PDB file of C-alpha atoms in Angstrom:
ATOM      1  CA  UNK A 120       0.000   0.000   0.000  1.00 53.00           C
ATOM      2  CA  UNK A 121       1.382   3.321  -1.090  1.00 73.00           C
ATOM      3  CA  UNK A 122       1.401   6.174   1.994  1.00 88.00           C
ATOM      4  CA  UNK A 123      -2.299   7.353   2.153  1.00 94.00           C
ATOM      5  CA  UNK A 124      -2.760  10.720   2.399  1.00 95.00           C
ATOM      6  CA  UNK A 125      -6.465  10.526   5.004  1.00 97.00           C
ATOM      7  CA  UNK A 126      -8.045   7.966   6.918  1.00 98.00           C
ATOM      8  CA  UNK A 127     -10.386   6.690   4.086  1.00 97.00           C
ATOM      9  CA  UNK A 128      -7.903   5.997   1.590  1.00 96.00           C
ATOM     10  CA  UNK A 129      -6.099   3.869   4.748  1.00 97.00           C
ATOM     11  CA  UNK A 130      -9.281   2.457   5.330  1.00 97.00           C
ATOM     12  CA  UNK A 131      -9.942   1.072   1.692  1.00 96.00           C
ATOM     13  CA  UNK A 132      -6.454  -0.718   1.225  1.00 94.00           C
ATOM     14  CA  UNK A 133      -7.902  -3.860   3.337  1.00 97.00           C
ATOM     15  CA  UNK A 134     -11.107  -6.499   2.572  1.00 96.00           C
ATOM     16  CA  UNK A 135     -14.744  -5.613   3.901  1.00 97.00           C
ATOM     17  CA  UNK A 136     -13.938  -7.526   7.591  1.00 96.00           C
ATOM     18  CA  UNK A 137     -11.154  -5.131   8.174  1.00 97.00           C
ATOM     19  CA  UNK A 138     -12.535  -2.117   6.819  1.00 98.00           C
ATOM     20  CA  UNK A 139     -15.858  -2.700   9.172  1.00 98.00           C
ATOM     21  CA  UNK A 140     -13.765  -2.790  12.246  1.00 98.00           C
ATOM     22  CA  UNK A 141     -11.342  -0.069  11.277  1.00 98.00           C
ATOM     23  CA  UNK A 142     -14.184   1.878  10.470  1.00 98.00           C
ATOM     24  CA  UNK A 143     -15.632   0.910  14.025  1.00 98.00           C
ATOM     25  CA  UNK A 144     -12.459   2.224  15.485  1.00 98.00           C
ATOM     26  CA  UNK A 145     -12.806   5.430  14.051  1.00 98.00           C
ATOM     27  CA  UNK A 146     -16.082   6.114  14.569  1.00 98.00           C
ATOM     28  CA  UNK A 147     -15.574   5.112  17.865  1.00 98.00           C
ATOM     29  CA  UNK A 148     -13.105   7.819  18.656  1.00 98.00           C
ATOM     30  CA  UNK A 149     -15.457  10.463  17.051  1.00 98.00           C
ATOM     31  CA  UNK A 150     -18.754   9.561  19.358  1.00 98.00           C
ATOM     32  CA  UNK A 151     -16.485   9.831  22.328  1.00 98.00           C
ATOM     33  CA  UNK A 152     -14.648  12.871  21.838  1.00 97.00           C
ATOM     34  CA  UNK A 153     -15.563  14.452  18.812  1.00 97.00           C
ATOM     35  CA  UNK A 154     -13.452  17.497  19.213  1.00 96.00           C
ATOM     36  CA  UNK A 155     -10.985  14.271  17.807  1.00 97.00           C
ATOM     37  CA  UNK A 156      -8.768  15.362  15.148  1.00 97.00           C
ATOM     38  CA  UNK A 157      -8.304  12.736  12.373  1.00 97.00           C
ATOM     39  CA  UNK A 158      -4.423  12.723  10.899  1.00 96.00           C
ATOM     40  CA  UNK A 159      -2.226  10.082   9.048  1.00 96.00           C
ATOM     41  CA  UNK A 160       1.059   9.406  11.294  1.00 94.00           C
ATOM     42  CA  UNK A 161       3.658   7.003  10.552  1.00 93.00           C
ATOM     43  CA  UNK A 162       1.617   6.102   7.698  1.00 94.00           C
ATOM     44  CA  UNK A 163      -1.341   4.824  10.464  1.00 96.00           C
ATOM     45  CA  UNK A 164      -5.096   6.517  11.755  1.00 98.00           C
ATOM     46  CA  UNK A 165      -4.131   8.789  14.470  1.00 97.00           C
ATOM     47  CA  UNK A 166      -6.431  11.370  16.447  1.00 98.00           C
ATOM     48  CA  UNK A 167      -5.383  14.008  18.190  1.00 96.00           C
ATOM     49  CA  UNK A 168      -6.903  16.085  20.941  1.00 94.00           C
ATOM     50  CA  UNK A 169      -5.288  19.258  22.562  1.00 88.00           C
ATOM     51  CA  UNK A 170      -2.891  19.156  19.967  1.00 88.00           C
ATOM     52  CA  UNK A 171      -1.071  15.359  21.050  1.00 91.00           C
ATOM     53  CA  UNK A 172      -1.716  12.240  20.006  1.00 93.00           C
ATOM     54  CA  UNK A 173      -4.527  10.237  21.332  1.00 96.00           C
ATOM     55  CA  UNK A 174      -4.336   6.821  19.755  1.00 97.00           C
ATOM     56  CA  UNK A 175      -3.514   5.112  16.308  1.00 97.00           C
ATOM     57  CA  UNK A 176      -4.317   2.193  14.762  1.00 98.00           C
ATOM     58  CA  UNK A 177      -3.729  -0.192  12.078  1.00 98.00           C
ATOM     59  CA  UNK A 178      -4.164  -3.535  10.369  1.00 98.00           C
ATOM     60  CA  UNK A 179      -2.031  -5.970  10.401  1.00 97.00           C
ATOM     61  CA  UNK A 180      -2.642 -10.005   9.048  1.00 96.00           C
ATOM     62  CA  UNK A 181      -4.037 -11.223  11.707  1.00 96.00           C
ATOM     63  CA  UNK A 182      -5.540  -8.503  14.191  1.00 98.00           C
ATOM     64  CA  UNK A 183      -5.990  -4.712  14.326  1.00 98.00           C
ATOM     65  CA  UNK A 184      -3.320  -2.616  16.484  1.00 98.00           C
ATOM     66  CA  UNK A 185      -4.025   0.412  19.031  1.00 98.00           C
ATOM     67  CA  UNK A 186      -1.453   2.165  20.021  1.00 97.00           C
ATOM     68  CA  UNK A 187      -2.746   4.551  23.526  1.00 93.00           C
ATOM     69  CA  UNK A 188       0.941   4.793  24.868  1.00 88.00           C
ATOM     70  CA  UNK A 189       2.310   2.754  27.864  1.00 91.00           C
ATOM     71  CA  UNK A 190       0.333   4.635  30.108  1.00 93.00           C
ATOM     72  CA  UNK A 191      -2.470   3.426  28.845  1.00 94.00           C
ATOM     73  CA  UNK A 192      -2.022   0.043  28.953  1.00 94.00           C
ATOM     74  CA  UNK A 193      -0.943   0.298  32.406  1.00 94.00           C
ATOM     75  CA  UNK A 194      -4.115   1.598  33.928  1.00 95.00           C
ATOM     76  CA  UNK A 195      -6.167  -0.800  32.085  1.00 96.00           C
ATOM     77  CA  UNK A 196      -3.692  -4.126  32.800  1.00 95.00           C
ATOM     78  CA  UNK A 197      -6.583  -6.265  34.047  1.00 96.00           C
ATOM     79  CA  UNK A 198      -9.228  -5.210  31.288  1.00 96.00           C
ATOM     80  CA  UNK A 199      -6.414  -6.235  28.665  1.00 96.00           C
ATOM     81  CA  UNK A 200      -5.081  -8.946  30.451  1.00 96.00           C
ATOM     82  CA  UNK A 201      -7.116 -11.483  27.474  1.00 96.00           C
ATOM     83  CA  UNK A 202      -4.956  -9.506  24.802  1.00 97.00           C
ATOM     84  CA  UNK A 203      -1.477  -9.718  23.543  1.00 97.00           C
ATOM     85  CA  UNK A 204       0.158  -6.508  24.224  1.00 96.00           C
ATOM     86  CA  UNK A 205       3.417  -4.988  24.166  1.00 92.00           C
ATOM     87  CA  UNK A 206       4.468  -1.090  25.891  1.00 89.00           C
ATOM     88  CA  UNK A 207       2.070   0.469  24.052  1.00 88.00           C
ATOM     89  CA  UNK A 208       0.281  -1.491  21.655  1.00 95.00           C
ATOM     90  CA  UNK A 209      -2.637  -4.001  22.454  1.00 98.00           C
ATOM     91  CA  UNK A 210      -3.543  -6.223  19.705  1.00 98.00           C
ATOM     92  CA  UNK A 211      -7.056  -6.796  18.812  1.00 98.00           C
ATOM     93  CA  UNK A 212      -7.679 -10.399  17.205  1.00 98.00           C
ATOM     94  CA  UNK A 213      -9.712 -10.054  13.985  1.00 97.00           C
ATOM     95  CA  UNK A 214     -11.629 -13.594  15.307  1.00 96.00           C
ATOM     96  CA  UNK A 215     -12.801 -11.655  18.644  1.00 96.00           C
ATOM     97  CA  UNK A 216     -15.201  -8.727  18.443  1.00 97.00           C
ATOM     98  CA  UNK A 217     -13.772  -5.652  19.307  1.00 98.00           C
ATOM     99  CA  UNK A 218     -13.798  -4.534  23.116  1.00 98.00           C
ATOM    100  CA  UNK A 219     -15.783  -1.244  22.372  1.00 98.00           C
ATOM    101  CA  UNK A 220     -16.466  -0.356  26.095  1.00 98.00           C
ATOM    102  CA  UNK A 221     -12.656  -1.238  27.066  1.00 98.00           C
ATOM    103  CA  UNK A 222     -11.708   1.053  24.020  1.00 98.00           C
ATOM    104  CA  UNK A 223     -13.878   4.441  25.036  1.00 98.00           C
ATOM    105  CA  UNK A 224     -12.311   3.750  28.342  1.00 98.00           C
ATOM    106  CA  UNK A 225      -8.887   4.181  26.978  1.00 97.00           C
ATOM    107  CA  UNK A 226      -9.845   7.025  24.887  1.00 97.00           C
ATOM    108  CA  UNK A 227     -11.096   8.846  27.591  1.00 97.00           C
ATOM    109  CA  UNK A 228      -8.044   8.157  30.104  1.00 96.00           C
ATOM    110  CA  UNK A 229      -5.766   9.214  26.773  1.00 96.00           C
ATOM    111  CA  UNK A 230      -8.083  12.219  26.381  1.00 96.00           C
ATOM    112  CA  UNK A 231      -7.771  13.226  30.064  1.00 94.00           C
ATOM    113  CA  UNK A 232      -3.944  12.735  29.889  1.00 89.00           C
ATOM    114  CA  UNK A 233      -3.552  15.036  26.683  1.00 85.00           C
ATOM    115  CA  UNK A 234      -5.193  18.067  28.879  1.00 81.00           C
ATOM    116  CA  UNK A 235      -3.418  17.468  32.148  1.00 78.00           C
ATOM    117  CA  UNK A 236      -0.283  17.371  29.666  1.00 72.00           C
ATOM    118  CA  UNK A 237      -1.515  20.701  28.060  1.00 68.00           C
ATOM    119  CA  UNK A 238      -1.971  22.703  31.212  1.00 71.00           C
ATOM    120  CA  UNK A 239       1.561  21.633  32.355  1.00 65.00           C
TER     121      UNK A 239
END
């Protein structure tokens, strides 16, 4: 896949199962904080809020990766315990549905991180 320039075109590089849940992903991201800014880092979905990065993702062959930072993972250790994760990614099994609740949890501790960062 050539560097895509927006989400969509990312998006539309994979088959229909792993377009639905990247899509799910994204829109994911926008119902919980909507003030979400949609970019293309490291040639992977990223949002950012307060100017930082809240969270990428991508697809890989055989499961979806979000990337929330170490911190993330950390706080939610037990919740992620039933996925393979490394510092800061958490792999997400294209054979399990995604952990939606688990994910808008992260958001929102990434989203709360980004503005204690900003007022430092």
């Amino acid at each position: 896949m050539s560097s895509p320039e927006n989400i969509d075109q990312y998006i539309a590089g994979f088959d229909a199962e792993v377009r639905k849940k990247l899509r799910t992903i994204r829109e994911l991201v926008h119902d919980t904080l909507p003030e979400a800014v949609e970019s293309i880092s490291y040639q992977m979905p990223a949002f950012k809020y307060n100017g930082k990065i809240l969270v990428y993702f991508a697809a890989f062959k055989n499961h979806i990766g979000f990337y929330a930072t170490p911190e993330s993972n950390l706080a939610f250790k037990e919740e992620l315990s039933e996925y393979k994760t490394t510092k800061g990614t958490i792999q997400l099994p294209y054979d399990k549905p995604l952990p939606i609740e688990l994910l808008r949890k992260i958001i929102l501790f990434k989203a709360a991180s980004n503005e204690v960062k900003k007022k430092k």
